[in-house]
Tab-separated table of C-alpha atoms in Angstrom:
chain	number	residue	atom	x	y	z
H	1	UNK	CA	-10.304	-3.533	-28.691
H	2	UNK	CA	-12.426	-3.486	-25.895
H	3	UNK	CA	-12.150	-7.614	-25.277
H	4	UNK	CA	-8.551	-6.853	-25.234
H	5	UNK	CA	-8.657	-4.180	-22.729
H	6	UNK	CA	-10.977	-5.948	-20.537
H	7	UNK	CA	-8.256	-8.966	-20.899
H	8	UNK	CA	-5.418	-7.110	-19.859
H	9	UNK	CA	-7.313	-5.645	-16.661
H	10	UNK	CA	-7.739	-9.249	-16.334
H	11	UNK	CA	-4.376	-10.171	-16.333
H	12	UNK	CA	-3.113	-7.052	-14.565
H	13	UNK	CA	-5.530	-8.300	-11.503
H	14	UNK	CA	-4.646	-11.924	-11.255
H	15	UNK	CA	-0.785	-10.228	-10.748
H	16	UNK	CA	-1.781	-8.041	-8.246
H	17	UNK	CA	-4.033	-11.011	-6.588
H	18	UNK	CA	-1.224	-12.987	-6.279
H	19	UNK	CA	1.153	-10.465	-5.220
H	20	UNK	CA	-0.841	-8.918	-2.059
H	21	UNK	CA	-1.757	-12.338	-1.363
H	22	UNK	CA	2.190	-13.029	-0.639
H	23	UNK	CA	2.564	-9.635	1.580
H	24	UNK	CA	-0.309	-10.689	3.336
H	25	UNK	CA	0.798	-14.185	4.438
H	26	UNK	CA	3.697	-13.366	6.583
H	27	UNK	CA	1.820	-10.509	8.121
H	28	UNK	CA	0.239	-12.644	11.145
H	29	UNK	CA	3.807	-13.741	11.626
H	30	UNK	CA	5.712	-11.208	11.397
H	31	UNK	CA	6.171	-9.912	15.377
H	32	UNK	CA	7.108	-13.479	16.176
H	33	UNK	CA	9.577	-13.715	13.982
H	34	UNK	CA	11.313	-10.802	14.797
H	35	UNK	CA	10.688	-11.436	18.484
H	36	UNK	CA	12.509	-14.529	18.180
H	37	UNK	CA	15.420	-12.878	16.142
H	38	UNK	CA	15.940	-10.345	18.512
H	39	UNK	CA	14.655	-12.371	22.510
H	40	UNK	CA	12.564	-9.059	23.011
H	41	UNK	CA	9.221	-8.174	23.661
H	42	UNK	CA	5.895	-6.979	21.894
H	43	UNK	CA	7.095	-3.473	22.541
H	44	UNK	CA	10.276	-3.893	21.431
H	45	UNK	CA	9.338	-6.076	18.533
H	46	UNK	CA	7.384	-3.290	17.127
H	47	UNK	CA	10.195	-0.742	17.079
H	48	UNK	CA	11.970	-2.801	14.999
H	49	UNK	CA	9.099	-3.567	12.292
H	50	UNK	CA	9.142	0.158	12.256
H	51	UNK	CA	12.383	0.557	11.720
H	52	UNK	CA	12.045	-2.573	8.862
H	53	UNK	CA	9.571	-0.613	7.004
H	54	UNK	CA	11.434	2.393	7.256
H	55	UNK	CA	14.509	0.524	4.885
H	56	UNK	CA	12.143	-0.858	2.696
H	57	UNK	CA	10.481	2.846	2.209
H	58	UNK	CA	13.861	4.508	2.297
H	59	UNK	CA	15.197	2.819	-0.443
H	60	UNK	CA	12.132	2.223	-2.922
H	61	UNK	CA	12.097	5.941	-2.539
H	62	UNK	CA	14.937	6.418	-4.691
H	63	UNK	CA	14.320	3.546	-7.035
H	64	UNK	CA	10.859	4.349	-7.930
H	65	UNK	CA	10.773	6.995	-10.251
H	66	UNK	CA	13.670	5.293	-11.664
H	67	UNK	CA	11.969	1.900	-12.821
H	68	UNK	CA	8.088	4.259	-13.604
H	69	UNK	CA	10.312	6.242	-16.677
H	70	UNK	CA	12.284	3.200	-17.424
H	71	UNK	CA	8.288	1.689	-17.850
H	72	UNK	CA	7.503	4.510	-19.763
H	73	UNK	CA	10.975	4.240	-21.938
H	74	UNK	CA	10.378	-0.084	-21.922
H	75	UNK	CA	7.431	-0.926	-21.179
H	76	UNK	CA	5.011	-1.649	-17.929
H	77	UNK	CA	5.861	-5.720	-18.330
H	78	UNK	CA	9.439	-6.210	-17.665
H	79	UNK	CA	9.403	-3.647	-15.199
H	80	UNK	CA	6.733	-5.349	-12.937
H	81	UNK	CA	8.270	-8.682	-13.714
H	82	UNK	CA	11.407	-7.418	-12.106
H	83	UNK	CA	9.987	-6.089	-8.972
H	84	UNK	CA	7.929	-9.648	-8.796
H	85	UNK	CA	11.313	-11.652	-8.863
H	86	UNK	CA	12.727	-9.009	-6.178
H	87	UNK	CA	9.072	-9.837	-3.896
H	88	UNK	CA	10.396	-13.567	-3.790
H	89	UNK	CA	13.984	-12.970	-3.270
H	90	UNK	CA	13.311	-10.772	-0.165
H	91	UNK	CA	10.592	-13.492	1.116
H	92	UNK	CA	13.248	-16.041	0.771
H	93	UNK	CA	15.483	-13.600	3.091
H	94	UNK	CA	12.911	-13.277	5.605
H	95	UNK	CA	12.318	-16.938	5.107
H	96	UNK	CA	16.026	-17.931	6.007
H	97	UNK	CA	17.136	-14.979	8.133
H	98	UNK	CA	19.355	-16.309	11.067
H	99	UNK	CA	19.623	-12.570	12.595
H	100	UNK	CA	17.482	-9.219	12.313
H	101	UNK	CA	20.416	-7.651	10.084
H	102	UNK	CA	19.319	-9.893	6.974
H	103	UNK	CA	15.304	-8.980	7.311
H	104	UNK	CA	17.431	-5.413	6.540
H	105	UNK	CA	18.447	-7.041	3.426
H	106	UNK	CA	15.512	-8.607	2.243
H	107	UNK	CA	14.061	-5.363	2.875
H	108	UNK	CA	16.388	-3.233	0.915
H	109	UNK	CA	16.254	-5.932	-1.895
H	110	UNK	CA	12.784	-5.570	-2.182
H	111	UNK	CA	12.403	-1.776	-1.952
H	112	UNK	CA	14.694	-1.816	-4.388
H	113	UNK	CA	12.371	-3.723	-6.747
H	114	UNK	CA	9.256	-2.654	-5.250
H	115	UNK	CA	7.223	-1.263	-8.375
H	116	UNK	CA	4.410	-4.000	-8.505
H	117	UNK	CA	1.636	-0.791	-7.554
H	118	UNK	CA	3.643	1.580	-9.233
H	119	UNK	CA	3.616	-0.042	-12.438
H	120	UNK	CA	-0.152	-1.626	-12.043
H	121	UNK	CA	-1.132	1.965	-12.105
H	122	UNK	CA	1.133	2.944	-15.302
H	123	UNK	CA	-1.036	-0.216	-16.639
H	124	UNK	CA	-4.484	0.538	-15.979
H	125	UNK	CA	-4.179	4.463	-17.084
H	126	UNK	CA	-2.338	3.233	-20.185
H	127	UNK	CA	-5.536	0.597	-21.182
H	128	UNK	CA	-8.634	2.954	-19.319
H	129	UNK	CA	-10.795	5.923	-21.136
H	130	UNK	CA	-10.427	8.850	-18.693
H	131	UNK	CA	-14.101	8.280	-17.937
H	132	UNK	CA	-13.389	4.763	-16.421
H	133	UNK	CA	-9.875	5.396	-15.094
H	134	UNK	CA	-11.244	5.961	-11.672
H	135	UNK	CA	-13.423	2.633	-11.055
H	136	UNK	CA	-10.440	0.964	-12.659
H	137	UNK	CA	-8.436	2.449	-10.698
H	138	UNK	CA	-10.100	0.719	-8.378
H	139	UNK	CA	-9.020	-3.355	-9.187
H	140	UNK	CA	-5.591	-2.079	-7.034
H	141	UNK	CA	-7.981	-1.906	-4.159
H	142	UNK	CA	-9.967	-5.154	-4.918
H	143	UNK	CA	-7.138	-6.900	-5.276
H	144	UNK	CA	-5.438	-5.399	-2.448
H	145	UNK	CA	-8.695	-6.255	-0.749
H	146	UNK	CA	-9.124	-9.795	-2.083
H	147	UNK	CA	-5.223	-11.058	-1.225
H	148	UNK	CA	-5.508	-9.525	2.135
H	149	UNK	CA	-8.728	-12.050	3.011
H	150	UNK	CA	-6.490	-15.173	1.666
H	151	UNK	CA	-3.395	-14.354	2.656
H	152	UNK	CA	-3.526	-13.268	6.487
H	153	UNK	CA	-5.765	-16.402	6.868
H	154	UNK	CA	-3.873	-18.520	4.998
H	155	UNK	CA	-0.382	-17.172	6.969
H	156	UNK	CA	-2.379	-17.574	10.254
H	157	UNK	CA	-3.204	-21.487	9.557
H	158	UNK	CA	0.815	-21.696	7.795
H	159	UNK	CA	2.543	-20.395	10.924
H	160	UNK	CA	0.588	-23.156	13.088
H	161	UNK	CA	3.622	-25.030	11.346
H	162	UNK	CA	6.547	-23.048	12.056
H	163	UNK	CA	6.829	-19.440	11.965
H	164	UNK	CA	9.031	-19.546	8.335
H	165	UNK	CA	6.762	-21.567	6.821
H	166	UNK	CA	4.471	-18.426	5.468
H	167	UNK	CA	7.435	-16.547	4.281
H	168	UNK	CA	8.156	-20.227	1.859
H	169	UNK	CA	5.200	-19.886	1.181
H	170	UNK	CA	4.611	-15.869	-0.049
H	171	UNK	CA	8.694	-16.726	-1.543
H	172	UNK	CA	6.615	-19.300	-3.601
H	173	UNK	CA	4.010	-17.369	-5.090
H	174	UNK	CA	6.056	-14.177	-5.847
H	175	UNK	CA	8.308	-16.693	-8.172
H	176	UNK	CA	5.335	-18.279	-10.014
H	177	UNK	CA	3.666	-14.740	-10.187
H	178	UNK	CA	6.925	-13.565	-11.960
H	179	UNK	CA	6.790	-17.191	-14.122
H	180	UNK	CA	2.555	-16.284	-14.795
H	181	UNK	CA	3.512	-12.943	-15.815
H	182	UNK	CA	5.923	-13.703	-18.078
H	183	UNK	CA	4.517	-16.344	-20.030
H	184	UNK	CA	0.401	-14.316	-19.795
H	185	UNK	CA	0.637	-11.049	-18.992
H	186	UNK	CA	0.685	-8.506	-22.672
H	187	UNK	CA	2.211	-5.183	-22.423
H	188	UNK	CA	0.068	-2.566	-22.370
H	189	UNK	CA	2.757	0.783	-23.385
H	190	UNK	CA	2.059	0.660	-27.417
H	191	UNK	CA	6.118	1.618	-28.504
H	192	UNK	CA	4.937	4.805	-30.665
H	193	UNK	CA	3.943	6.402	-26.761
H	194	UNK	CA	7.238	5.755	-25.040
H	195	UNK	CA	9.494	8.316	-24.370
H	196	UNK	CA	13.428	8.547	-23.485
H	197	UNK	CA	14.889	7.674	-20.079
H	198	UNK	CA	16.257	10.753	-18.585
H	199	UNK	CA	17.886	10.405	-15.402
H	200	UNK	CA	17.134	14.014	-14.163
H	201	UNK	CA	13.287	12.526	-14.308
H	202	UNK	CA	13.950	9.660	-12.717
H	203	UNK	CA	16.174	10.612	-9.441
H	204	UNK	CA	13.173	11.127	-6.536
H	205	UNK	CA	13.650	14.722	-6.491
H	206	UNK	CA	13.164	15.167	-10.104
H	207	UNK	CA	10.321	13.159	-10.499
H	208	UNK	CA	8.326	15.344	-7.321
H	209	UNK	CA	9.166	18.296	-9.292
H	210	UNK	CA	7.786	16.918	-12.219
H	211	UNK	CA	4.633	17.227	-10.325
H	212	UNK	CA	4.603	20.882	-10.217
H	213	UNK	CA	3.873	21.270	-13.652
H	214	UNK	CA	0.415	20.518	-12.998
H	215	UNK	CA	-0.491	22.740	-10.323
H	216	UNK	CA	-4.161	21.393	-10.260
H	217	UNK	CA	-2.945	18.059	-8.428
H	218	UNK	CA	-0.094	19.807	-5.950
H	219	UNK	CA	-2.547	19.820	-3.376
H	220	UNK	CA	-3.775	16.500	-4.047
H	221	UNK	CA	-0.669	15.357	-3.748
H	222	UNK	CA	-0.280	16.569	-0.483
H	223	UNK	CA	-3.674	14.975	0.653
H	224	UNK	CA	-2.765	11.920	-0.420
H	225	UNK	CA	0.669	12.296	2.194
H	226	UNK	CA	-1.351	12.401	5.188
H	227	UNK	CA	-3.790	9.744	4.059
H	228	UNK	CA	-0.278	7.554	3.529
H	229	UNK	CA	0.872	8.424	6.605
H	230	UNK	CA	-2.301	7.812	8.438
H	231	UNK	CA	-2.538	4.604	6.806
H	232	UNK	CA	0.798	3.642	8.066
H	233	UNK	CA	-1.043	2.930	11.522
H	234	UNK	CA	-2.931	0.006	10.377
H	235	UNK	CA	-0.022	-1.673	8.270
H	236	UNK	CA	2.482	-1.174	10.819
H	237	UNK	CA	0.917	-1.003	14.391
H	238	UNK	CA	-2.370	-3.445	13.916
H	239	UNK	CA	-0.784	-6.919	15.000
H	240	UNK	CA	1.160	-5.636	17.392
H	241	UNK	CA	-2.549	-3.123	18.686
H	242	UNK	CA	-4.563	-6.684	18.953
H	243	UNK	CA	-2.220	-8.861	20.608
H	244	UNK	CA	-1.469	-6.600	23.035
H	245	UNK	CA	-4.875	-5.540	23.865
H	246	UNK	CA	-7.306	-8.231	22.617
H	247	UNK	CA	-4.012	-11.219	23.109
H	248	UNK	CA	-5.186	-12.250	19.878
H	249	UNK	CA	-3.318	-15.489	18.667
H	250	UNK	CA	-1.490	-15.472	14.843
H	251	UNK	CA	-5.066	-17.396	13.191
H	252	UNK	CA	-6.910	-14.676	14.985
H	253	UNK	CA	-4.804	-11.890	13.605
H	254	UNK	CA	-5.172	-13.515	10.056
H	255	UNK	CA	-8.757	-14.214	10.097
H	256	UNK	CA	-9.686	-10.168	11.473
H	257	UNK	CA	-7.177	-9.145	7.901
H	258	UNK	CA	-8.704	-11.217	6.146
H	259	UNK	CA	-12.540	-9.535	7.024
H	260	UNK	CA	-10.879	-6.242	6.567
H	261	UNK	CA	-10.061	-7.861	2.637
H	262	UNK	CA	-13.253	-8.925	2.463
H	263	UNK	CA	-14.626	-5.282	3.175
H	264	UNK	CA	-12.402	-3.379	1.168
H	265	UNK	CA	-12.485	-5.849	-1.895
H	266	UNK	CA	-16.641	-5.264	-1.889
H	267	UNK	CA	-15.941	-1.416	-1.584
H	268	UNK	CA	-13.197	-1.389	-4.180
H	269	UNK	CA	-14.712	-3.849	-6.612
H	270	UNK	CA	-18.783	-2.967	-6.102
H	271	UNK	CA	-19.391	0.034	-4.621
H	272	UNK	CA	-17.175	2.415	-6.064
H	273	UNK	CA	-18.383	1.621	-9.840
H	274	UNK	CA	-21.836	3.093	-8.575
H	275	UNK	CA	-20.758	5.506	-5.833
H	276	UNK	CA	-18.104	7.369	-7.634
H	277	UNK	CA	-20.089	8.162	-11.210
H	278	UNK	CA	-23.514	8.889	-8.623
H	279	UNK	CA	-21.306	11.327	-6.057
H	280	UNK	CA	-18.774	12.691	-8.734
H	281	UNK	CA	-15.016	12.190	-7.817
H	282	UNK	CA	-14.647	15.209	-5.892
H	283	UNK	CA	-18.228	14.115	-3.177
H	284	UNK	CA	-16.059	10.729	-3.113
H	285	UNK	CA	-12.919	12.202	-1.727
H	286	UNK	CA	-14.739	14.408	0.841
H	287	UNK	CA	-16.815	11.455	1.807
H	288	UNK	CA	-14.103	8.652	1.864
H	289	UNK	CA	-12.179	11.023	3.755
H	290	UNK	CA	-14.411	11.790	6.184
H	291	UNK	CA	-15.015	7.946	6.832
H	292	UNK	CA	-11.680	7.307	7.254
H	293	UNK	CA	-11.324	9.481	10.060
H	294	UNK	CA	-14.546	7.709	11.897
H	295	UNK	CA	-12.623	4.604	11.604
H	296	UNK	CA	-9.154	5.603	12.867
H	297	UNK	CA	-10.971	7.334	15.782
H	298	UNK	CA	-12.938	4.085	16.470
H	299	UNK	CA	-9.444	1.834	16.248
H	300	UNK	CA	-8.287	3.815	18.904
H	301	UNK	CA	-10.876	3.484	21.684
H	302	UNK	CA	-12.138	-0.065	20.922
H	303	UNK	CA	-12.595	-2.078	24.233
H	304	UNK	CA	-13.602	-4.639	22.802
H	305	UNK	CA	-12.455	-8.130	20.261
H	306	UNK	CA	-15.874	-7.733	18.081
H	307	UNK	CA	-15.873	-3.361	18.072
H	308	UNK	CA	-12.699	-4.090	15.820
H	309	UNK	CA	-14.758	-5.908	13.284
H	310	UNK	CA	-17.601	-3.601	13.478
H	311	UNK	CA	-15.549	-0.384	12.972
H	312	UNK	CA	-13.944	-1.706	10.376
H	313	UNK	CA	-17.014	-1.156	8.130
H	314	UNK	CA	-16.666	2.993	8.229
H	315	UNK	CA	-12.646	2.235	7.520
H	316	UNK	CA	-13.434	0.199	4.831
H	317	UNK	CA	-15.970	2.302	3.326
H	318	UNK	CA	-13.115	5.514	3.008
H	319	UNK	CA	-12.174	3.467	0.141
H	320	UNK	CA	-14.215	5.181	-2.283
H	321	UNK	CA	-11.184	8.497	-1.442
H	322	UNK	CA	-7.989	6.755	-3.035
H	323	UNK	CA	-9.433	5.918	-6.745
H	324	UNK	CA	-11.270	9.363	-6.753
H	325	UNK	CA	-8.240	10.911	-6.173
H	326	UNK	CA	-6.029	8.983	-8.479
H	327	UNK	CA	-8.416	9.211	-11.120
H	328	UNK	CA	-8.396	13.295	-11.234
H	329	UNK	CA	-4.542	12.962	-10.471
H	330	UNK	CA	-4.033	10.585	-13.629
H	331	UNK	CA	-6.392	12.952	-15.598
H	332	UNK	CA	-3.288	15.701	-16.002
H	333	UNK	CA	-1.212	14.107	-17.341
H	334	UNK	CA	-0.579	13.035	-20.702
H	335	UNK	CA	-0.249	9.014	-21.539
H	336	UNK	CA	3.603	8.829	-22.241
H	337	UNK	CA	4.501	9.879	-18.388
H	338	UNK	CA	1.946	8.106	-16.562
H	339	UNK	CA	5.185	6.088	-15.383
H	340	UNK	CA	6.441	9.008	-14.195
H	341	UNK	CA	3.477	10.304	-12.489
H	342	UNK	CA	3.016	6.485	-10.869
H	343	UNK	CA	6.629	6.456	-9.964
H	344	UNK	CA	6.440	10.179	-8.643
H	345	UNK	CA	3.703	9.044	-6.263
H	346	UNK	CA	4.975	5.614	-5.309
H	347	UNK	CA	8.006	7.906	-3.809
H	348	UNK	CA	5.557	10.248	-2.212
H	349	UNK	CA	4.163	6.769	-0.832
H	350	UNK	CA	7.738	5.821	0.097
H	351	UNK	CA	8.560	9.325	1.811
H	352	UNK	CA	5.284	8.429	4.022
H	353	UNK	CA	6.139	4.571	4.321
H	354	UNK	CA	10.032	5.673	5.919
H	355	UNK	CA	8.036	8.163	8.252
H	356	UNK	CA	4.855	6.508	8.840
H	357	UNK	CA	6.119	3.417	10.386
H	358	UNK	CA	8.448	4.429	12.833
H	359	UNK	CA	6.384	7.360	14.281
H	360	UNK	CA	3.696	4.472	14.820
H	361	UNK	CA	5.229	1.864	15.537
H	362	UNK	CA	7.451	4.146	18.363
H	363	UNK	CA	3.648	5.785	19.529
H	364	UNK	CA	2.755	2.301	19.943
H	365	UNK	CA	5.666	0.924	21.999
H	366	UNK	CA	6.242	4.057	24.292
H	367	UNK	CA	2.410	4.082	24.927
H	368	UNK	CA	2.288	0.444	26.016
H	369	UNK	CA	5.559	1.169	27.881
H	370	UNK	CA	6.242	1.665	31.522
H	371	UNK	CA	7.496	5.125	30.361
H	372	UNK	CA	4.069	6.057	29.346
H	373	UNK	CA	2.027	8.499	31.713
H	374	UNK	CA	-0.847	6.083	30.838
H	375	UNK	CA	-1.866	2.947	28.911
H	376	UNK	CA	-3.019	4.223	25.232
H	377	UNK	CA	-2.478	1.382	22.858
H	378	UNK	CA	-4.563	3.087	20.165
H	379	UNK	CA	-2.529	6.554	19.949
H	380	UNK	CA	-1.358	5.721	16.494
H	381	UNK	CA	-4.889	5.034	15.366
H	382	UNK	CA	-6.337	8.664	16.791
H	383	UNK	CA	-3.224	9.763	15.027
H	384	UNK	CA	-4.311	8.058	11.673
H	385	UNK	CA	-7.625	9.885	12.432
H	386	UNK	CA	-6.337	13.792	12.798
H	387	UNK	CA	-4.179	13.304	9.743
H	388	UNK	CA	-7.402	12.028	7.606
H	389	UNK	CA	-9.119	15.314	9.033
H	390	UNK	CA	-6.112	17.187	7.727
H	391	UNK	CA	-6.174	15.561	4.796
H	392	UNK	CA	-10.047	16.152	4.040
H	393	UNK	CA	-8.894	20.027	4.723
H	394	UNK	CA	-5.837	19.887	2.495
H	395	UNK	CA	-8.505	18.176	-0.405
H	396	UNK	CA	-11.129	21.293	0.490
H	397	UNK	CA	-8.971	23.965	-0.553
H	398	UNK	CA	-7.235	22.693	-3.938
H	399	UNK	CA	-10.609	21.924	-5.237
H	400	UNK	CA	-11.638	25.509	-4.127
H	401	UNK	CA	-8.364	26.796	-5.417
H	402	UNK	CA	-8.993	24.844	-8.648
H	403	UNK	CA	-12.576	26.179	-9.527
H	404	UNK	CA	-11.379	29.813	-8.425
């Protein structure tokens, strides 16, 4: 049993490898694309990716507590098959786009889909012992971490050869990740723990709810928000931050991802397994927390090409938060609506994802805009590092309210 479960986490990874490693190729290309699309600048450019990630959020908002209880009515594996397929369709939208209006549809396609994560997390609490849900937790990070050193690089060298070529490219390996996943990857849902689709469960609003039957992880919950939102800053905003202020080329972009990767795969796939059982989960989120916020603060007054390398060592090391706190979250709830719970959270993630990027991405432009009443290309990052603080506050008082 225990080869087997090791073997599915095995499986479960190489999916998520391939799958990050997709999103991260056509992220050094990305504001050329759509500065092409639309003749604007860097300033205006960003708006727009904003305003990209804002339909992609929008929409997987509703849709993802549907397909976490149809996983939890089905299964985990057709359910992440389907949101690979929808990956390479949008890629191939992106990849082919002839106007900004259809990078709107690939986007809705794909939120639409977009349950890889959500699913991978229904996975990995379905096969882990409560003790090791946690560091397991933790493969979404290393493989997250992993993807994000090949694919920015890898996107950086592909867009030397046209700016499409990396969206071919992450279109490519979405559709043999789907083709990999069906013919390797087992489920993991055994049919005697599934439970019936109801749709007042799986509309957004019904799935949040859900959530308040376990009042221990409401404020969790809540933490987790404002670490979304803060993360929002580097997904959205980072490309756009070191081009403007470092004129850092698309390779250059790629190669500083790729070293964040690196970081966060060692974090995610070493340090964690030892940190987490020595510190206990609830040391972990304080700590991770805490070194988020040092590393959104540095972001945002680097001078500097190499400070953004350096200070991305107390970013990376916050890692250790996000599989503490899904670990206790998971912990509440019983195996047959870990779908739910994944899906309920993947919408929290969306709610942050449609108001994360365009509060960032709009910081970013107006602050690097004539408008401004001073240059401040960093403002999203200091804002990434009060809501961290916030967040470490929010985390403070439900484990105080919790031992009470």
């Amino acid at each position: 049993m225990r080869n087997k479960k090791e073997a599915a986490l095995g499986f479960i990874f190489i999916t998520l490898l391939i799958d990050v490693i997709g999103l991260g190729i056509i992220v050094p290309v990305i504001p050329d694309l759509i500065k092409n699309l639309i003749h604007g600048d860097n300033s205006v450019a960003a708006k727009y990716s904003g305003w990209l990630s804002f339909a992609y959020a929008i929409v997987q908002f509703g849709f993802a507590p549907v397909l976490g209880n149809l996983s939890d009515k089905y299964g985990r594996r057709p359910v992440l098959l389907f949101s690979l397929l929808g990956f390479g369709i949008d890629y191939l939208f992106l990849a082919f786009a002839p106007s900004i209006w259809w990078l709107f549809v690939g986007r809705v396609i794909s939120g639409i889909t977009g349950a890889s994560f959500t699913t991978a997390s229904a996975y990995i609490a379905d096969i882990s012992t409560p003790e090791k849900r946690a560091q397991n937790f933790g493969l979404i990070g290393v493989a997250f971490g992993v993807g994000f050193i090949i694919g920015p690089a890898l996107g950086g060298v592909l867009g030397h050869f046209g700016m499409r070529v990396p969206f071919l490219a992450a279109a490519g390996l979405s559709l043999l990740n789907c083709l990999y996943g069906y013919f390797v990857l087992p489920e993991s849902l055994p049919k005697e723990n599934r439970r019936p689709f109801e749709w007042k469960r799986a509309n957004p609003i019904g799935s949040l709810i859900q959530l308040k039957k376990h009042p221990a992880i409401v404020g969790l919950a809540a933490s987790l928000i404002l670490v979304y939102i803060a993360g929002q800053s580097i997904q959205s905003v980072w490309t756009f931050f070191t081009m403007q202020k470092f004129s850092w080329d698309e390779l250059q972009v790629g190669l500083s991802l790729a070293f964040v990767g690196l970081l966060i795969a060692l974090v995610q796939g070493g340090l964690i397994r030892i940190a987490i059982p020595k510190l206990g989960q609830e040391r972990s989120v304080y700590i991770g927390l805490l070194l988020y916020t040092i590393g959104f603060t540095l972001f945002a007054f680097a001078s500097k090409s190499w400070m953004m390398y350096a200070f991305m060592i107390p970013y990376a090391l916050g890692g250790i938060a996000g599989p503490s706190i899904q670990g206790i979250i998971s912990a509440q709830v019983p195996s047959n609506e870990q779908g739910e719970l994944q899906g309920a959270l993947t919408s929290l993630m969306s709610i942050t994802a449609f108001i994360g990027p365009p509060i960032m991405t709009n910081l970013f432009g107006y602050f690097t805009s004539n408008k401004a009443p001073f240059l401040f290309p960093g403002a999203a990052f200091l804002l990434g590092g009060i809501l961290t603080l916030a967040s470490t506050i929010l985390a403070y008082r439900n484990f105080k309210r919790s031992q009470a």
